[in-house]
Structure formats: structure tokens, C-alpha cells
């Protein structure tokens, strides 16, 4: 009995320490927002607003006469590594305000998010902000379900997925995923297993059914609220070079990386267009001023 009590004590101490480490790196896990696998704690991540996003605080209710745009995205739209004023949603808002428009572009992006998390963010966070337009800033890895975040200086992997990646079979996997929503130790254990699997499996594979289902859910959500939605196709910066052969040669991401990125970009464009939603590509702007 004493041994069991001692073992339980060790587990509890380890759980508390692991939770503290996650909190110190700014992670939180909103259990009441299914599909939003993790959020950021504004008390621990610098420059976030009171809602936990990389933006200034938002007034509720919406100021009269103001056009509000809810922008959903991942690390590109979040602006990882940039000062808040230099992130493209804030830059776009500043340009429009300077031109005399009464507009707010609300940056609801979080680094590491996939299309499921972006759709869930709109569902649970976006509508209270009374947006007049929703813009989904699509990036090419949004069809990869998020499973890992690496946190802290020691780069420890934390499992944040809702399913195991393809090819990883584990006894009791469903129970572990359920437990991972409630236990930091389970997130750390699964994070280590998934990280090793992805390393030997040469990375994650895309899931087109996953992407299509959550894209449709996001569009349906916007239409149900009577708010127009558009998709902004954010292309990798390397596509600024219109010579794809030269681009492939200069990037160190494998042969035909640029070609495959442009192909995926255009395929998503066709997919979104078929759903009756405007798709605006960043490629023409990237290539402005290039040969």
C-alpha cells in the first residue's frame, strides 16, 4: 500500500511539473472548444491581447460604422518572429485606415494551426466579435492535421492532435488521445512517440478528406451566420520567382518543391472556387517587381 501511495505521489508531482512547464511556455487546452486543440495564454505570451491573439484588444460590441474582418490562419498570418505592427493583417489594416476606411482586421491566427483549428476558432471565438467578413488565410500545410508542438528551450514535443498520424499503431491509442486532453504527462508521452514516428516516417502526410471536411464546415458556419467568406491563398515566399526550375534549384527543400507548392496552391484555388467562395492568390503580389 505504501508503495502504491509513493508511486501515485511521484506521478502527481511529475504531472504538476509538466503542467507548469506547459503553462510557462504559454499553452492552454480549451476543453470546451472541440477542434481547437490548444490556445495561447495572454498572461505568459508577450504582446497577445486579452483574448489570446497577436493583436490589440478588441472592443465589444463592435463600434458603429466599423467594418470588421475576422482573419483566420496559422504562423504566417500570426506573424511568428515579427513585431506585431509588421504582420500582414496589421499592415493591411493600417493602409486601409490611412486611406480613410473605418475598418478593423482582427487577427485570429495561431502558429501551428491546421484547418480544423481555424474553423473551430471561428466557431467559438469569432462570432462574438461581430465580423462583417471572414477571411481564411490558407497555407499549404493546412491539410496536415496538427499533432505536435515543440515547447521550451529543450524542444520537448507535446501531443496536440485529435488522432494519431497514419502508420502509427498503438495499443489503447484512442484512450491515450482522450487522456491527452486531460493530462500533461499523457501529452508528453504521446508527443515523444509521435515525434519518433514522424522522424522515421519522413514526415507527416496530407489528408485531403480532413481538409475538405473542415473547409466545408468553416464555409457552412459563415453562411449560417450570413457573413461572406473569402480564402486568401498565402504562397511560400520562394514562389516570388516565376522561374520554377530555378526556384527548385535554389531552395534546399528537395527537387520540384516550388513546382509542387504552386500545384497545390492552384488545386486549392479550384477546390475553393467549386464551393462558390472567392479565392485571392498572393502569388501575383509576390512576383511584383521580379523577372
Short mmCIF file of C-alpha atoms in Angstrom, two decimals:
data_model
loop_
_atom_site.label_atom_id
_atom_site.label_comp_id
_atom_site.label_asym_id
_atom_site.label_seq_id
_atom_site.Cartn_x
_atom_site.Cartn_y
_atom_site.Cartn_z
CA UNK A 1 0.00 0.00 0.00
CA UNK A 2 2.82 2.36 0.87
CA UNK A 3 4.45 1.55 -2.45
CA UNK A 4 1.26 2.39 -4.33
CA UNK A 5 0.90 5.66 -2.43
CA UNK A 6 4.53 6.56 -3.16
CA UNK A 7 4.11 5.73 -6.85
CA UNK A 8 0.95 7.82 -7.06
CA UNK A 9 2.80 10.68 -5.37
CA UNK A 10 5.61 10.51 -7.94
CA UNK A 11 3.09 10.60 -10.79
CA UNK A 12 1.22 13.56 -9.27
CA UNK A 13 4.44 15.52 -8.79
CA UNK A 14 5.53 14.77 -12.36
CA UNK A 15 2.09 15.82 -13.68
CA UNK A 16 2.21 19.12 -11.77
CA UNK A 17 5.73 19.86 -13.00
CA UNK A 18 4.79 19.08 -16.61
CA UNK A 19 1.66 21.25 -16.41
CA UNK A 20 3.77 24.08 -15.02
CA UNK A 21 6.21 23.71 -17.92
CA UNK A 22 3.39 23.87 -20.47
CA UNK A 23 1.93 26.94 -18.81
CA UNK A 24 5.32 28.63 -18.68
CA UNK A 25 5.53 28.24 -22.47
CA UNK A 26 2.06 29.78 -22.86
CA UNK A 27 0.00 26.73 -23.83
CA UNK A 28 -3.56 26.11 -22.70
CA UNK A 29 -6.07 23.46 -23.73
CA UNK A 30 -9.67 24.75 -24.03
CA UNK A 31 -11.72 21.64 -23.31
CA UNK A 32 -14.98 23.46 -24.10
CA UNK A 33 -13.90 24.31 -27.68
CA UNK A 34 -13.79 20.99 -29.61
CA UNK A 35 -11.46 21.15 -32.59
CA UNK A 36 -9.37 23.96 -31.11
CA UNK A 37 -6.58 21.72 -29.91
CA UNK A 38 -4.68 24.38 -27.98
CA UNK A 39 -4.69 28.10 -27.30
CA UNK A 40 -2.19 30.68 -26.03
CA UNK A 41 -2.20 32.22 -22.57
CA UNK A 42 -2.04 36.05 -22.81
CA UNK A 43 -0.52 36.21 -19.33
CA UNK A 44 2.52 34.24 -20.46
CA UNK A 45 2.98 35.03 -24.16
CA UNK A 46 4.12 38.64 -24.76
CA UNK A 47 2.06 41.07 -26.84
CA UNK A 48 -1.11 38.99 -27.04
CA UNK A 49 -4.43 40.71 -26.47
CA UNK A 50 -6.79 39.73 -23.66
CA UNK A 51 -8.40 37.10 -25.93
CA UNK A 52 -5.05 35.36 -26.53
CA UNK A 53 -4.34 36.55 -30.08
CA UNK A 54 -1.50 38.54 -31.63
CA UNK A 55 -3.42 41.80 -31.92
CA UNK A 56 -4.55 44.81 -29.90
CA UNK A 57 -7.57 44.45 -27.62
CA UNK A 58 -10.94 44.30 -29.38
CA UNK A 59 -13.93 46.38 -28.37
CA UNK A 60 -17.27 44.66 -27.78
CA UNK A 61 -19.79 45.48 -29.08
CA UNK A 62 -18.36 46.45 -32.46
CA UNK A 63 -18.03 50.24 -32.89
CA UNK A 64 -20.80 51.65 -35.05
CA UNK A 65 -19.83 52.25 -38.66
CA UNK A 66 -16.78 49.98 -38.49
CA UNK A 67 -16.21 47.16 -40.98
CA UNK A 68 -14.75 44.17 -39.18
CA UNK A 69 -12.79 41.39 -40.85
CA UNK A 70 -12.07 38.18 -38.92
CA UNK A 71 -8.85 36.70 -40.28
CA UNK A 72 -8.06 33.02 -39.60
CA UNK A 73 -4.66 31.48 -40.20
CA UNK A 74 -1.50 29.84 -38.86
CA UNK A 75 2.05 31.04 -38.15
CA UNK A 76 2.30 33.08 -41.36
CA UNK A 77 -0.73 35.20 -40.50
CA UNK A 78 0.14 35.10 -36.77
CA UNK A 79 3.46 36.70 -37.69
CA UNK A 80 5.93 34.45 -35.91
CA UNK A 81 9.22 36.31 -35.48
CA UNK A 82 7.80 39.71 -36.46
CA UNK A 83 6.83 42.77 -34.47
CA UNK A 84 3.04 42.96 -34.23
CA UNK A 85 2.88 46.11 -36.38
CA UNK A 86 4.73 44.29 -39.20
CA UNK A 87 2.36 41.31 -39.52
CA UNK A 88 0.41 41.48 -42.78
CA UNK A 89 -3.12 41.80 -41.28
CA UNK A 90 -1.97 44.79 -39.23
CA UNK A 91 -0.13 46.29 -42.21
CA UNK A 92 -3.25 45.90 -44.39
CA UNK A 93 -5.43 47.49 -41.71
CA UNK A 94 -3.05 50.46 -41.35
CA UNK A 95 -3.02 51.05 -45.12
CA UNK A 96 -6.82 50.97 -45.33
CA UNK A 97 -7.28 53.23 -42.30
CA UNK A 98 -4.80 55.71 -43.74
CA UNK A 99 -6.86 55.68 -46.95
CA UNK A 100 -9.91 56.75 -44.93
CA UNK A 101 -11.64 53.41 -44.36
CA UNK A 102 -13.19 52.63 -40.98
CA UNK A 103 -12.01 49.03 -40.78
CA UNK A 104 -10.58 46.54 -38.30
CA UNK A 105 -8.80 43.35 -39.35
CA UNK A 106 -8.94 41.05 -36.35
CA UNK A 107 -6.04 38.60 -36.39
CA UNK A 108 -7.39 35.29 -35.02
CA UNK A 109 -4.39 33.29 -36.22
CA UNK A 110 -2.27 30.98 -34.05
CA UNK A 111 1.01 29.32 -35.01
CA UNK A 112 0.77 25.61 -35.76
CA UNK A 113 -2.94 25.69 -36.52
CA UNK A 114 -4.49 23.45 -39.17
CA UNK A 115 -7.82 23.93 -40.95
CA UNK A 116 -9.73 22.18 -38.14
CA UNK A 117 -8.40 24.60 -35.53
CA UNK A 118 -9.02 27.59 -37.76
CA UNK A 119 -12.64 26.51 -38.31
CA UNK A 120 -13.06 25.94 -34.56
CA UNK A 121 -11.60 29.37 -33.79
CA UNK A 122 -14.23 30.98 -35.98
CA UNK A 123 -16.95 28.87 -34.34
CA UNK A 124 -16.01 29.55 -30.71
CA UNK A 125 -14.16 32.87 -30.81
CA UNK A 126 -15.07 34.70 -33.99
CA UNK A 127 -18.80 35.37 -33.82
CA UNK A 128 -18.78 37.33 -30.56
CA UNK A 129 -16.64 39.89 -32.41
CA UNK A 130 -19.44 40.59 -34.95
CA UNK A 131 -17.35 40.29 -38.14
CA UNK A 132 -18.74 41.60 -41.43
CA UNK A 133 -16.34 39.41 -43.43
CA UNK A 134 -14.35 36.25 -42.74
CA UNK A 135 -11.01 35.71 -44.48
CA UNK A 136 -9.30 32.34 -44.22
CA UNK A 137 -5.56 32.78 -44.83
CA UNK A 138 -4.83 29.35 -46.29
CA UNK A 139 -1.28 27.97 -46.31
CA UNK A 140 -0.07 24.80 -47.98
CA UNK A 141 0.34 22.78 -44.77
CA UNK A 142 -3.22 23.36 -43.54
CA UNK A 143 -4.23 19.93 -44.85
CA UNK A 144 -1.77 18.31 -42.40
CA UNK A 145 -3.56 17.63 -39.10
CA UNK A 146 -1.58 19.25 -36.28
CA UNK A 147 -0.22 16.65 -33.88
CA UNK A 148 2.86 18.18 -32.22
CA UNK A 149 4.13 21.39 -30.70
CA UNK A 150 7.70 21.72 -29.53
CA UNK A 151 7.83 23.90 -26.45
CA UNK A 152 10.52 25.49 -24.34
CA UNK A 153 14.26 25.76 -24.75
CA UNK A 154 14.62 21.99 -24.58
CA UNK A 155 12.31 21.50 -27.60
CA UNK A 156 10.18 18.90 -25.85
CA UNK A 157 7.37 17.60 -28.06
CA UNK A 158 3.79 17.93 -26.79
CA UNK A 159 0.98 15.99 -28.44
CA UNK A 160 -1.86 18.29 -29.52
CA UNK A 161 -3.61 16.06 -32.03
CA UNK A 162 -7.09 14.58 -32.16
CA UNK A 163 -5.82 11.41 -33.91
CA UNK A 164 -2.56 9.52 -34.34
CA UNK A 165 -0.69 10.13 -37.61
CA UNK A 166 -1.02 7.48 -40.35
CA UNK A 167 1.16 4.43 -39.80
CA UNK A 168 1.49 4.78 -36.02
CA UNK A 169 -0.36 1.95 -34.31
CA UNK A 170 -0.54 1.96 -30.51
CA UNK A 171 -2.41 -0.29 -28.12
CA UNK A 172 -5.03 1.83 -26.37
CA UNK A 173 -4.41 4.71 -28.75
CA UNK A 174 -7.96 6.11 -28.50
CA UNK A 175 -7.80 6.05 -24.71
CA UNK A 176 -4.42 7.80 -24.74
CA UNK A 177 -5.79 10.53 -27.03
CA UNK A 178 -8.72 11.02 -24.64
CA UNK A 179 -6.31 11.14 -21.72
CA UNK A 180 -4.05 13.61 -23.54
CA UNK A 181 -6.81 16.23 -23.39
CA UNK A 182 -6.69 15.95 -19.61
CA UNK A 183 -3.11 15.04 -18.66
CA UNK A 184 0.16 16.83 -19.39
CA UNK A 185 2.11 13.59 -18.86
CA UNK A 186 -0.02 11.85 -21.50
CA UNK A 187 0.63 14.74 -23.90
CA UNK A 188 4.37 14.43 -23.27
CA UNK A 189 4.37 10.63 -23.67
CA UNK A 190 2.37 10.74 -26.90
CA UNK A 191 4.44 13.67 -28.12
CA UNK A 192 7.63 11.64 -27.80
CA UNK A 193 6.09 8.62 -29.57
CA UNK A 194 4.65 10.70 -32.42
CA UNK A 195 7.88 12.69 -32.86
CA UNK A 196 9.91 9.48 -33.22
CA UNK A 197 7.35 8.06 -35.64
CA UNK A 198 7.36 11.15 -37.85
CA UNK A 199 11.15 11.16 -37.89
CA UNK A 200 11.33 7.58 -39.18
CA UNK A 201 8.25 8.01 -41.40
CA UNK A 202 9.89 11.00 -43.14
CA UNK A 203 7.27 13.49 -42.04
CA UNK A 204 3.52 13.78 -41.99
CA UNK A 205 1.32 13.08 -44.97
CA UNK A 206 -1.53 15.28 -46.05
CA UNK A 207 -5.14 14.32 -45.58
CA UNK A 208 -7.34 15.77 -48.31
CA UNK A 209 -10.56 14.41 -46.75
CA UNK A 210 -9.62 16.12 -43.46
CA UNK A 211 -9.00 19.41 -45.24
CA UNK A 212 -12.17 19.24 -47.34
CA UNK A 213 -14.41 18.41 -44.37
CA UNK A 214 -13.22 21.30 -42.21
CA UNK A 215 -13.07 23.77 -45.09
CA UNK A 216 -16.72 22.97 -45.82
CA UNK A 217 -17.56 23.29 -42.13
CA UNK A 218 -15.95 26.74 -41.99
CA UNK A 219 -17.84 27.90 -45.09
CA UNK A 220 -21.14 26.50 -43.79
CA UNK A 221 -20.60 28.25 -40.44
CA UNK A 222 -20.07 31.61 -42.16
CA UNK A 223 -23.10 31.16 -44.38
CA UNK A 224 -25.25 30.15 -41.41
CA UNK A 225 -24.34 33.47 -39.79
CA UNK A 226 -25.00 35.37 -43.01
CA UNK A 227 -21.41 36.60 -43.25
CA UNK A 228 -19.43 36.40 -46.52
CA UNK A 229 -16.21 34.40 -46.50
CA UNK A 230 -13.16 34.50 -48.78
CA UNK A 231 -9.95 32.49 -48.91
CA UNK A 232 -6.60 34.25 -49.21
CA UNK A 233 -4.05 31.83 -50.66
CA UNK A 234 -0.77 32.58 -48.87
CA UNK A 235 2.00 31.14 -51.03
CA UNK A 236 5.54 30.38 -49.77
CA UNK A 237 7.86 33.33 -50.39
CA UNK A 238 10.00 31.26 -52.77
CA UNK A 239 7.20 31.45 -55.34
CA UNK A 240 8.17 35.08 -55.88
CA UNK A 241 10.49 33.57 -58.51
CA UNK A 242 8.38 32.82 -61.61
CA UNK A 243 11.10 30.51 -62.94
CA UNK A 244 10.10 27.31 -61.15
CA UNK A 245 13.13 25.35 -62.35
CA UNK A 246 15.47 27.99 -60.92
CA UNK A 247 13.36 28.18 -57.76
CA UNK A 248 13.59 24.38 -57.31
CA UNK A 249 17.34 24.51 -57.75
CA UNK A 250 17.89 27.32 -55.25
CA UNK A 251 15.66 26.01 -52.46
CA UNK A 252 17.01 23.27 -50.23
CA UNK A 253 13.69 21.50 -49.79
CA UNK A 254 14.13 18.80 -52.41
CA UNK A 255 13.65 18.78 -56.15
CA UNK A 256 10.46 20.29 -57.54
CA UNK A 257 9.49 21.83 -54.19
CA UNK A 258 8.41 25.09 -55.81
CA UNK A 259 6.52 23.27 -58.54
CA UNK A 260 4.62 21.14 -56.04
CA UNK A 261 3.79 24.19 -53.90
CA UNK A 262 2.34 26.05 -56.87
CA UNK A 263 0.42 22.98 -57.98
CA UNK A 264 -1.10 22.57 -54.50
CA UNK A 265 -1.91 26.28 -54.41
CA UNK A 266 -3.76 26.09 -57.72
CA UNK A 267 -5.57 22.87 -56.77
CA UNK A 268 -6.87 24.51 -53.61
CA UNK A 269 -7.90 27.53 -55.69
CA UNK A 270 -10.03 25.26 -57.89
CA UNK A 271 -11.46 23.46 -54.84
CA UNK A 272 -12.49 26.71 -53.15
CA UNK A 273 -13.88 28.12 -56.39
CA UNK A 274 -16.03 24.99 -56.83
CA UNK A 275 -17.56 25.67 -53.41
CA UNK A 276 -18.64 29.13 -54.55
CA UNK A 277 -16.13 31.02 -52.41
CA UNK A 278 -13.72 33.71 -53.70
CA UNK A 279 -10.03 32.74 -53.67
CA UNK A 280 -7.44 35.52 -53.75
CA UNK A 281 -3.90 34.39 -54.52
CA UNK A 282 -0.82 36.08 -53.08
CA UNK A 283 1.36 34.87 -55.97
CA UNK A 284 0.83 37.96 -58.20
CA UNK A 285 1.83 40.25 -55.31
CA UNK A 286 4.87 38.12 -54.51
CA UNK A 287 6.01 38.36 -58.11
CA UNK A 288 5.56 42.11 -58.42
CA UNK A 289 8.89 43.55 -59.45
CA UNK A 290 10.53 40.20 -60.24
CA UNK A 291 11.63 38.92 -63.65
#
